[in-house]
Amino acid sequence: MDGVIGFEDGDVASLLSSPEGKPTIDIGKQIFCNSAVNMKNIVAVGFDMDYTLAQYKPDTFESLAYDGTIEKLVTNLGYPKELLEWSFDWTYMVRGLVLDKKRGNILKMDRHKYVKVAYHGFRLISKNEKVATYGNTFTRDAFDGPDYAHIDTLFSLAEAYLFAQLVDFKDSNPEKMSEIKDYYCIYTDVRSAIDMCHRDGSLKEMVAKDPKKYINEDNSIVPMLKMLRTSGRAVFIVTNSLWDYTNVVMNFVFGARTMDGDSSLSLDWLQHFDFVITGSAKPGFFHDENRASIFMVETDSGKLVNTDNGTPLAQVGSPDLELPNQIPNKQCKVFQGGNVGHLHKLLNVGSSSQVLYVGDHIYGDILRSKKVLGWRTMLIVPELEKEARVLSSSRETRKRLQLLRSERDQIEDQTHHLKWSLEHGNLDAGEREKLTSKLDVLQVQRARVRASHQESQKSFHQKFHPVWGQLMKTGYQNSRFAHQVERFACLYTSQVGNLGLYPPAKYYRPGEDLMAHESDVLTK
């Protein structure tokens, strides 16, 4: 993800003014639809900042988080100093995994919550061990309790990798780890160390010193926002980051890429937004009953000003307070805290379904905003760009897999039929010998086709990721992550700027839902 993402203003104009009226958009940049969204009905579009408007570079930013966490583990929590020599492979983990804290396992499951791939640390768990652990109980585990952690954000990948390393380290060096440090305790320590990094501001301080090292440049964001505002939409940000960090990151995202400390920070980027809410404490922000106060932020000083539902209140002893609506050329108001009720009043929307919110976090951004509020939602999935392109280039491979699976099913059906006939049929010796010979041939064919199918499927999935395979699939089933995307994201795409590739009044319509009996009929 290094380098410059996106396109220039002229690229958007040329796409939207295509003489055919329907420009061809690269599959890696298309917007995919699960639930209908008519943009004509959308009056406000909101964005998260981290991993949405600001796409962090995984090789540098995730490594920064990893190194900081290890330093806290050693310095503050007494872990062996040799951990400081460890390195981080940012390509190893993927979103959608589940950590089994008690057993030290990392799991990938399908949409029905059946565990399909499992590792103990970095050791692949055999099928028999996997079934004995996760598939041999009368009550199926929901994998949602305190014994499990969900890896659903890109920021969590370093956490998962470090947990796997520590599991292997404990198994290989029991004398170097206290007996009380079981796998659950190890995970708790990792989370504590990550929280320490956030609280002391060390990660954000490093990003603020050199944003270019940690954040991708994206030329598609400004033209996309201009298009939305020109079409009459209100545009806003709701981020958990505080104002000081938000201002640094947005300065870089909007083109101030040669910053020299705070002296070069500009407020020009605010012209693209009607409102910016920082320190929102999502997902709690999305509950109207959350009684959090909302403050106006003085953008020059960072000082918080009391408000009455977003309207600034004059402070005792400071009757000459300038209110934002009295300040020329300062149309964007910056706030901290509050809840969704405050935001709805600021936006003056008549219905929550008139809001489209764009974010990267399936729980923090998407699930609550859609399930609780009824907002329309768009999930940003950077991994989708590669996934869609690999799928597009693998049509013949997928056809071959379907043929192999169909052939395997036919041979297995014939085999079971012959076995039943041999066991229960009233056969003479000649007929029994003939069927037995035919069964032998079928079993050889079955073994050959089964091996070919499994190897082809493994090779196909490794095109996406050498360990975990396709992000949105486990075998032929949708993955747990894909199931969440399908349930809670009205729209999903790889980059936020892709929204600028489509007309602002577009009606996004989903494809037809097909049940198994319909799919079999329509695809033959």
Coordinates of C-alpha atoms in Angstrom, one line a residue:
M1 CA 0.0 0.0 0.0
D2 CA 3.0 2.3 -0.3
G3 CA 3.0 5.2 -2.7
V4 CA 0.1 7.4 -3.9
I5 CA -3.4 6.2 -4.1
G6 CA -6.2 7.6 -6.2
F7 CA -6.6 10.1 -9.0
E8 CA -6.8 13.8 -9.8
D9 CA -9.8 16.0 -10.2
G10 CA -9.7 15.6 -14.0
D11 CA -9.9 11.8 -13.7
V12 CA -13.1 12.1 -11.8
A13 CA -14.6 14.5 -14.3
S14 CA -13.6 12.3 -17.2
L15 CA -15.1 9.2 -15.6
L16 CA -18.4 10.9 -14.7
S17 CA -18.7 12.5 -18.2
S18 CA -18.0 9.4 -20.1
P19 CA -20.0 9.5 -23.4
E20 CA -21.4 6.0 -22.7
G21 CA -22.8 7.3 -19.5
K22 CA -21.4 4.3 -17.6
P23 CA -17.6 4.5 -17.1
T24 CA -15.6 1.3 -16.7
I25 CA -14.3 1.2 -13.1
D26 CA -11.4 -1.2 -12.2
I27 CA -12.8 -4.1 -10.2
G28 CA -10.4 -3.3 -7.3
K29 CA -12.0 0.2 -7.0
Q30 CA -15.7 -0.8 -7.5
I31 CA -18.3 -0.2 -4.8
F32 CA -20.2 -3.4 -3.9
C33 CA -23.8 -3.3 -2.6
N34 CA -25.5 -5.6 0.0
S35 CA -28.5 -3.4 0.7
A36 CA -30.0 -0.7 -1.5
V37 CA -28.8 2.9 -1.1
N38 CA -30.4 5.6 -3.1
M39 CA -27.9 8.5 -2.9
K40 CA -30.7 10.9 -3.9
N41 CA -32.1 10.3 -0.4
I42 CA -28.8 10.9 1.4
V43 CA -28.5 14.4 2.8
A44 CA -25.3 13.9 4.9
V45 CA -22.2 11.8 4.4
G46 CA -19.9 11.1 7.4
F47 CA -16.5 9.6 7.6
D48 CA -14.2 8.0 10.2
M49 CA -10.7 9.3 10.1
D50 CA -8.2 6.5 11.0
Y51 CA -8.0 3.8 8.3
T52 CA -10.8 5.5 6.4
L53 CA -9.8 9.1 5.3
A54 CA -6.3 8.3 6.5
Q55 CA -5.0 5.0 5.3
Y56 CA -2.0 3.9 7.3
K57 CA 0.9 2.0 5.9
P58 CA 0.9 -1.5 7.5
D59 CA 4.6 -2.1 7.1
T60 CA 5.5 1.0 9.1
F61 CA 2.5 1.9 11.2
E62 CA 1.7 -1.6 12.4
S63 CA 5.4 -2.2 13.1
L64 CA 5.4 1.0 15.2
A65 CA 2.6 -0.4 17.3
Y66 CA 4.3 -3.8 17.5
D67 CA 7.6 -2.3 18.7
G68 CA 5.9 -0.1 21.2
T69 CA 3.9 -3.0 22.7
I70 CA 7.0 -5.1 23.1
E71 CA 8.8 -2.3 24.8
K72 CA 6.0 -1.9 27.3
L73 CA 5.9 -5.7 27.9
V74 CA 9.6 -5.7 28.8
T75 CA 9.9 -2.4 30.6
N76 CA 6.5 -2.3 32.5
L77 CA 5.3 -5.9 32.7
G78 CA 8.6 -7.8 33.3
Y79 CA 8.8 -9.9 30.1
P80 CA 12.2 -11.2 29.1
K81 CA 14.5 -8.7 27.3
E82 CA 15.0 -11.0 24.4
L83 CA 11.6 -10.0 23.1
L84 CA 13.2 -6.8 22.1
E85 CA 15.0 -8.7 19.3
W86 CA 11.8 -10.0 17.8
S87 CA 10.5 -8.7 14.5
F88 CA 7.0 -8.3 13.0
D89 CA 5.7 -9.8 9.8
W90 CA 2.9 -7.5 8.9
T91 CA 1.7 -9.7 6.1
Y92 CA 1.0 -12.8 8.3
M93 CA -2.3 -12.1 10.0
V94 CA -5.6 -11.1 8.4
R95 CA -8.8 -9.6 9.6
G96 CA -11.7 -11.8 10.7
L97 CA -9.6 -14.2 12.8
V98 CA -10.6 -15.1 16.4
L99 CA -8.1 -15.5 19.2
D100 CA -8.8 -18.3 21.7
K101 CA -7.2 -16.7 24.8
K102 CA -7.4 -19.8 27.0
R103 CA -5.9 -22.2 24.6
G104 CA -3.5 -20.0 22.7
N105 CA -5.1 -20.7 19.4
I106 CA -5.8 -18.5 16.3
L107 CA -9.0 -19.5 14.5
K108 CA -10.6 -18.8 11.1
M109 CA -14.2 -19.8 10.8
D110 CA -17.0 -19.7 8.4
R111 CA -20.3 -17.8 8.6
H112 CA -21.9 -20.6 10.7
K113 CA -19.0 -20.3 13.2
Y114 CA -17.5 -23.7 12.3
V115 CA -13.7 -23.6 12.8
K116 CA -12.1 -24.3 9.5
V117 CA -8.5 -23.3 10.0
A118 CA -6.7 -23.3 13.4
Y119 CA -3.2 -22.6 14.6
H120 CA -1.7 -22.9 18.1
G121 CA 0.8 -20.1 18.0
F122 CA 2.3 -20.7 14.5
R123 CA 1.7 -24.5 14.6
L124 CA -1.1 -25.7 12.3
I125 CA -3.6 -27.7 14.3
S126 CA -4.5 -31.1 12.7
K127 CA -8.1 -31.8 11.6
N128 CA -8.6 -34.4 14.4
E129 CA -7.3 -32.1 17.1
K130 CA -9.4 -29.2 15.7
V131 CA -12.6 -31.3 15.7
A132 CA -11.9 -32.6 19.2
T133 CA -11.4 -29.1 20.5
Y134 CA -14.1 -27.2 18.7
G135 CA -16.5 -29.6 17.1
N136 CA -17.2 -32.3 19.6
T137 CA -19.6 -30.7 22.1
F138 CA -23.4 -30.8 22.6
T139 CA -23.6 -27.0 22.8
R140 CA -21.8 -25.1 20.0
D141 CA -19.6 -22.2 21.2
A142 CA -20.6 -18.8 20.0
F143 CA -17.0 -17.5 20.2
D144 CA -18.3 -14.2 21.6
G145 CA -17.5 -14.5 25.3
P146 CA -14.5 -13.1 27.3
D147 CA -12.4 -16.1 26.3
Y148 CA -12.2 -14.9 22.8
A149 CA -10.8 -11.8 21.0
H150 CA -11.9 -10.7 17.5
I151 CA -9.4 -9.4 15.1
D152 CA -11.6 -7.1 13.1
T153 CA -9.4 -4.0 12.6
L154 CA -6.2 -3.6 10.8
F155 CA -4.7 -2.2 14.0
S156 CA -5.3 -5.5 15.7
L157 CA -3.0 -7.5 13.3
A158 CA 0.1 -6.7 15.4
E159 CA -1.7 -7.8 18.5
A160 CA -2.6 -11.1 17.0
Y161 CA 0.9 -11.7 15.7
L162 CA 2.6 -10.9 19.0
F163 CA 0.1 -13.2 20.8
A164 CA 1.1 -16.1 18.5
Q165 CA 4.8 -15.4 19.1
L166 CA 4.3 -15.4 22.9
V167 CA 2.3 -18.6 22.8
D168 CA 5.2 -20.3 20.9
F169 CA 7.7 -18.7 23.3
K170 CA 5.9 -20.0 26.4
D171 CA 5.7 -23.5 24.9
S172 CA 9.4 -23.6 23.9
N173 CA 10.8 -21.8 27.0
P174 CA 8.6 -22.6 30.0
E175 CA 11.4 -21.7 32.4
K176 CA 11.5 -18.1 31.1
M177 CA 7.8 -17.5 31.7
S178 CA 6.2 -17.4 35.1
E179 CA 3.8 -20.3 35.7
I180 CA 1.0 -17.9 36.4
K181 CA 1.4 -16.5 32.9
D182 CA -1.0 -18.8 31.1
Y183 CA -2.2 -17.9 27.6
Y184 CA -5.1 -15.9 28.8
C185 CA -2.8 -13.8 31.1
I186 CA -0.4 -13.3 28.2
Y187 CA -3.2 -11.9 26.0
T188 CA -4.3 -9.6 28.8
D189 CA -0.7 -8.3 29.1
V190 CA -0.5 -7.7 25.4
R191 CA -3.7 -5.6 25.6
S192 CA -2.5 -3.7 28.6
A193 CA 0.8 -2.9 26.8
I194 CA -1.2 -1.7 23.8
D195 CA -3.3 0.5 26.0
M196 CA -0.2 2.0 27.6
C197 CA 1.0 3.0 24.1
H198 CA -2.2 4.8 23.5
R199 CA -2.4 6.5 26.9
D200 CA 1.2 7.9 26.8
G201 CA 0.7 9.1 23.2
S202 CA 3.9 7.6 22.0
L203 CA 2.4 6.1 18.8
K204 CA 0.6 9.3 17.8
E205 CA 3.7 11.4 18.6
M206 CA 5.8 9.3 16.2
V207 CA 3.1 9.7 13.4
A208 CA 2.9 13.4 14.0
K209 CA 6.7 13.8 13.6
D210 CA 6.7 12.1 10.2
P211 CA 3.2 11.5 8.8
K212 CA 4.6 10.6 5.3
K213 CA 6.3 7.6 6.8
Y214 CA 3.1 6.2 8.2
I215 CA 0.2 7.4 6.1
N216 CA -0.5 6.8 2.4
E217 CA -1.0 9.8 0.1
D218 CA -4.4 9.7 -1.5
N219 CA -5.2 12.1 -4.4
S220 CA -8.8 10.8 -4.6
I221 CA -10.2 12.3 -1.4
V222 CA -10.4 16.0 -2.2
P223 CA -12.2 15.6 -5.5
M224 CA -14.6 13.1 -3.9
L225 CA -15.4 15.5 -1.0
K226 CA -15.8 18.4 -3.5
M227 CA -18.3 16.4 -5.5
L228 CA -20.4 15.5 -2.4
R229 CA -20.5 19.1 -1.2
T230 CA -21.2 20.5 -4.7
S231 CA -24.2 18.1 -4.9
G232 CA -25.6 19.6 -1.7
R233 CA -24.7 17.0 0.9
A234 CA -23.5 17.9 4.4
V235 CA -20.1 16.3 5.0
F236 CA -18.8 15.5 8.5
I237 CA -16.2 13.5 10.4
V238 CA -16.8 11.5 13.6
T239 CA -13.5 10.2 15.0
N240 CA -12.3 8.9 18.3
S241 CA -9.0 10.8 17.9
L242 CA -8.7 14.1 19.7
W243 CA -8.3 17.5 17.9
D244 CA -4.5 17.8 18.1
Y245 CA -3.9 14.5 16.4
T246 CA -6.8 14.9 14.0
N247 CA -5.4 18.2 12.8
V248 CA -2.0 16.7 12.1
V249 CA -3.3 13.7 10.2
M250 CA -5.8 15.8 8.1
N251 CA -3.2 18.3 7.2
F252 CA -1.2 15.5 5.7
V253 CA -4.2 13.8 4.0
F254 CA -5.2 17.1 2.4
G255 CA -1.8 17.9 1.0
A256 CA 0.4 19.6 3.6
R257 CA 3.1 17.0 3.3
T258 CA 6.2 18.9 4.1
M259 CA 5.2 19.9 7.7
D260 CA 7.9 21.2 10.1
G261 CA 6.2 20.9 13.4
D262 CA 3.0 22.6 14.5
S263 CA 4.1 25.9 13.0
S264 CA 3.1 24.7 9.5
L265 CA -0.3 23.2 10.4
S266 CA -3.1 24.8 8.5
L267 CA -6.9 24.8 9.0
D268 CA -7.6 24.9 5.3
W269 CA -8.7 21.3 5.3
L270 CA -11.8 22.2 7.4
Q271 CA -13.3 23.9 4.3
H272 CA -14.3 20.4 3.1
F273 CA -16.5 19.6 6.1
D274 CA -19.6 21.0 7.8
F275 CA -18.8 19.5 11.1
V276 CA -15.9 17.6 12.7
I277 CA -16.5 15.7 16.0
T278 CA -13.4 14.5 17.7
G279 CA -13.0 12.4 20.9
S280 CA -16.4 10.8 20.0
A281 CA -15.8 7.5 22.0
K282 CA -17.5 5.3 19.4
P283 CA -19.3 3.0 19.5
G284 CA -20.9 4.6 22.6
F285 CA -21.4 7.8 20.6
F286 CA -24.1 6.0 18.5
H287 CA -26.4 5.6 21.5
D288 CA -28.7 8.6 22.0
E289 CA -29.1 7.8 25.7
N290 CA -25.4 8.3 26.2
R291 CA -25.3 11.5 28.2
A292 CA -21.9 12.7 27.2
S293 CA -21.5 16.5 27.0
I294 CA -20.5 18.1 23.7
F295 CA -17.9 20.8 23.6
M296 CA -16.8 23.2 20.9
V297 CA -13.1 23.1 20.1
E298 CA -11.2 26.3 19.6
T299 CA -9.1 25.2 16.7
D300 CA -6.2 27.5 17.3
S301 CA -5.6 26.7 20.9
G302 CA -7.4 23.3 21.3
K303 CA -9.4 24.8 24.2
L304 CA -12.8 23.3 24.9
V305 CA -15.9 25.6 25.1
N306 CA -19.1 24.6 26.8
T307 CA -22.1 24.3 24.5
D308 CA -25.9 23.9 24.8
N309 CA -26.5 21.1 22.3
G310 CA -23.7 22.3 20.1
T311 CA -24.4 26.1 20.5
P312 CA -21.4 27.7 22.3
L313 CA -22.1 29.3 25.6
A314 CA -20.3 32.5 26.7
Q315 CA -17.9 31.8 29.6
V316 CA -18.2 33.7 32.8
G317 CA -15.7 36.6 32.6
S318 CA -15.5 36.3 28.8
P319 CA -18.6 37.9 27.4
D320 CA -16.9 38.7 24.1
L321 CA -16.8 35.1 22.9
E322 CA -17.0 34.9 19.1
L323 CA -19.6 32.3 18.1
P324 CA -18.7 30.2 15.0
N325 CA -21.8 31.3 13.0
Q326 CA -20.6 34.9 13.5
I327 CA -17.1 34.2 12.2
P328 CA -16.8 34.8 8.5
N329 CA -15.2 32.0 6.4
K330 CA -15.3 29.6 9.3
Q331 CA -18.3 27.5 8.3
C332 CA -17.0 24.2 9.7
K333 CA -17.5 23.7 13.4
V334 CA -15.2 21.4 15.4
F335 CA -16.5 19.6 18.5
Q336 CA -15.5 17.0 21.0
G337 CA -17.6 14.3 22.6
G338 CA -21.4 14.3 22.6
N339 CA -23.6 11.7 21.1
V340 CA -25.5 10.9 17.9
G341 CA -28.5 13.1 19.1
H342 CA -26.2 16.1 19.1
L343 CA -25.0 15.3 15.6
H344 CA -28.5 14.9 14.2
K345 CA -29.4 18.3 15.5
L346 CA -26.3 19.8 14.0
L347 CA -27.1 18.2 10.6
N348 CA -30.8 19.0 10.8
V349 CA -31.7 15.6 9.2
G350 CA -35.3 14.5 9.2
S351 CA -34.5 10.7 9.3
S352 CA -31.5 8.6 10.3
S353 CA -31.8 6.8 6.9
Q354 CA -30.7 10.1 5.3
V355 CA -27.2 9.6 6.6
L356 CA -24.5 7.6 5.0
Y357 CA -21.5 6.8 7.3
V358 CA -18.2 5.5 6.0
G359 CA -15.8 3.7 8.2
D360 CA -13.4 0.7 8.6
H361 CA -14.4 -0.9 11.9
I362 CA -17.2 -3.5 11.6
Y363 CA -18.1 -3.0 15.3
G364 CA -17.0 0.6 16.1
D365 CA -18.3 2.2 12.9
I366 CA -20.7 0.0 11.0
L367 CA -22.7 -2.4 13.2
R368 CA -23.9 0.1 15.7
S369 CA -24.6 2.9 13.2
K370 CA -26.7 0.6 11.1
K371 CA -28.3 -1.7 13.7
V372 CA -29.0 1.0 16.4
L373 CA -29.6 4.1 14.2
G374 CA -30.6 2.8 10.8
W375 CA -27.9 4.9 9.1
R376 CA -26.8 3.7 5.7
T377 CA -23.3 2.4 5.9
M378 CA -20.2 1.9 3.8
L379 CA -17.3 -0.3 5.0
I380 CA -13.7 0.4 3.9
V381 CA -11.9 -2.9 3.2
P382 CA -8.4 -2.1 1.8
E383 CA -7.7 -5.9 1.3
L384 CA -10.6 -6.0 -1.1
E385 CA -8.6 -4.4 -3.9
K386 CA -6.2 -7.4 -4.2
E387 CA -9.0 -9.9 -3.4
A388 CA -11.3 -8.7 -6.2
R389 CA -8.5 -8.6 -8.8
V390 CA -7.3 -12.1 -7.9
L391 CA -10.9 -13.4 -8.2
S392 CA -11.3 -11.6 -11.6
S393 CA -8.1 -13.2 -13.0
S394 CA -9.0 -16.7 -11.7
R395 CA -12.2 -17.4 -13.5
E396 CA -10.8 -20.5 -15.2
T397 CA -9.4 -21.8 -12.0
R398 CA -12.8 -21.4 -10.3
K399 CA -14.5 -23.2 -13.2
R400 CA -12.0 -26.1 -12.8
L401 CA -12.7 -26.3 -9.1
Q402 CA -16.4 -26.4 -9.7
L403 CA -16.0 -29.2 -12.2
L404 CA -13.7 -31.2 -9.8
R405 CA -16.2 -30.8 -7.0
S406 CA -19.1 -31.9 -9.2
E407 CA -17.1 -34.9 -10.4
R408 CA -16.2 -35.8 -6.8
D409 CA -19.8 -35.6 -5.7
Q410 CA -20.9 -37.8 -8.6
I411 CA -18.3 -40.5 -7.9
E412 CA -19.2 -40.4 -4.2
D413 CA -22.9 -40.9 -4.9
Q414 CA -22.1 -43.8 -7.2
T415 CA -19.8 -45.3 -4.6
H416 CA -22.4 -45.1 -1.8
H417 CA -25.1 -46.6 -4.1
L418 CA -22.8 -49.6 -5.0
K419 CA -21.9 -50.1 -1.3
W420 CA -25.6 -50.1 -0.4
S421 CA -26.4 -52.6 -3.1
L422 CA -23.6 -54.9 -2.0
E423 CA -24.6 -54.8 1.6
H424 CA -28.4 -55.0 1.2
G425 CA -29.1 -56.2 -2.3
N426 CA -30.2 -59.8 -3.2
L427 CA -27.2 -60.5 -5.6
D428 CA -25.9 -63.7 -7.0
A429 CA -22.1 -64.4 -7.0
G430 CA -21.6 -63.0 -10.6
E431 CA -23.5 -59.8 -9.9
R432 CA -21.6 -59.3 -6.6
E433 CA -18.2 -59.8 -8.3
K434 CA -19.2 -57.3 -11.1
L435 CA -20.3 -54.6 -8.6
T436 CA -17.2 -55.2 -6.4
S437 CA -14.9 -54.7 -9.4
K438 CA -16.8 -51.5 -10.4
L439 CA -16.6 -50.3 -6.8
D440 CA -12.8 -50.8 -6.8
V441 CA -12.4 -48.7 -9.9
L442 CA -14.7 -45.9 -8.4
Q443 CA -12.7 -45.8 -5.2
V444 CA -9.4 -45.3 -7.1
Q445 CA -11.1 -42.5 -9.2
R446 CA -12.5 -41.0 -6.0
A447 CA -9.1 -40.8 -4.3
R448 CA -7.5 -39.3 -7.4
V449 CA -10.3 -36.6 -7.9
R450 CA -10.3 -35.9 -4.1
A451 CA -6.6 -35.3 -4.0
S452 CA -6.7 -33.2 -7.2
H453 CA -9.6 -31.1 -5.8
Q454 CA -8.0 -30.5 -2.5
E455 CA -4.7 -29.5 -4.0
S456 CA -6.3 -27.2 -6.5
Q457 CA -8.4 -25.6 -3.8
K458 CA -5.4 -25.1 -1.6
S459 CA -3.4 -23.5 -4.4
F460 CA -6.3 -21.2 -5.3
H461 CA -6.7 -20.0 -1.7
Q462 CA -2.9 -19.4 -1.4
K463 CA -3.1 -16.9 -4.2
F464 CA -4.9 -14.6 -1.8
H465 CA -2.9 -15.4 1.4
P466 CA -0.3 -18.2 2.0
V467 CA -1.7 -19.0 5.5
W468 CA -5.3 -17.9 5.8
G469 CA -6.5 -17.9 2.1
Q470 CA -9.3 -15.8 0.8
L471 CA -10.4 -13.1 3.2
M472 CA -14.1 -13.5 2.4
K473 CA -14.2 -17.3 2.2
T474 CA -13.3 -20.4 4.2
G475 CA -13.5 -23.2 1.6
Y476 CA -16.8 -22.7 -0.2
Q477 CA -18.5 -20.9 2.6
N478 CA -18.4 -17.2 3.4
S479 CA -16.0 -16.4 6.2
R480 CA -17.1 -15.0 9.5
F481 CA -15.7 -11.6 8.4
A482 CA -17.6 -11.8 5.1
H483 CA -20.8 -12.6 6.9
Q484 CA -20.4 -9.5 9.1
V485 CA -19.8 -7.4 6.0
E486 CA -22.9 -8.8 4.3
R487 CA -25.1 -8.2 7.4
F488 CA -24.0 -4.8 8.5
A489 CA -22.5 -2.9 5.5
C490 CA -24.9 -1.6 3.0
L491 CA -21.9 -0.9 0.7
Y492 CA -18.3 -1.9 0.8
T493 CA -15.2 -0.9 -1.2
S494 CA -11.5 -0.9 -1.0
Q495 CA -10.8 2.9 -0.6
V496 CA -12.9 5.9 0.5
G497 CA -12.0 7.8 -2.6
N498 CA -13.8 5.2 -4.7
L499 CA -17.0 7.0 -3.8
G500 CA -15.9 9.8 -6.1
L501 CA -15.9 7.4 -9.1
Y502 CA -19.7 7.2 -9.1
P503 CA -22.4 9.9 -9.7
P504 CA -23.5 11.6 -6.5
A505 CA -27.1 10.6 -7.3
K506 CA -26.5 7.0 -8.0
Y507 CA -28.9 4.3 -6.9
Y508 CA -26.9 1.4 -5.5
R509 CA -28.8 -1.8 -5.9
P510 CA -27.8 -5.3 -4.6
G511 CA -27.7 -8.4 -6.7
E512 CA -30.5 -11.0 -6.4
D513 CA -30.3 -13.2 -3.3
L514 CA -30.1 -16.8 -4.4
M515 CA -30.9 -19.9 -2.3
A516 CA -29.2 -23.1 -3.0
H517 CA -32.0 -24.5 -5.1
E518 CA -32.2 -21.3 -7.2
S519 CA -28.5 -21.1 -7.7
D520 CA -28.3 -24.7 -9.0
V521 CA -31.1 -24.0 -11.5
L522 CA -29.8 -20.6 -12.7
T523 CA -26.2 -21.6 -13.1
K524 CA -26.8 -24.8 -15.2

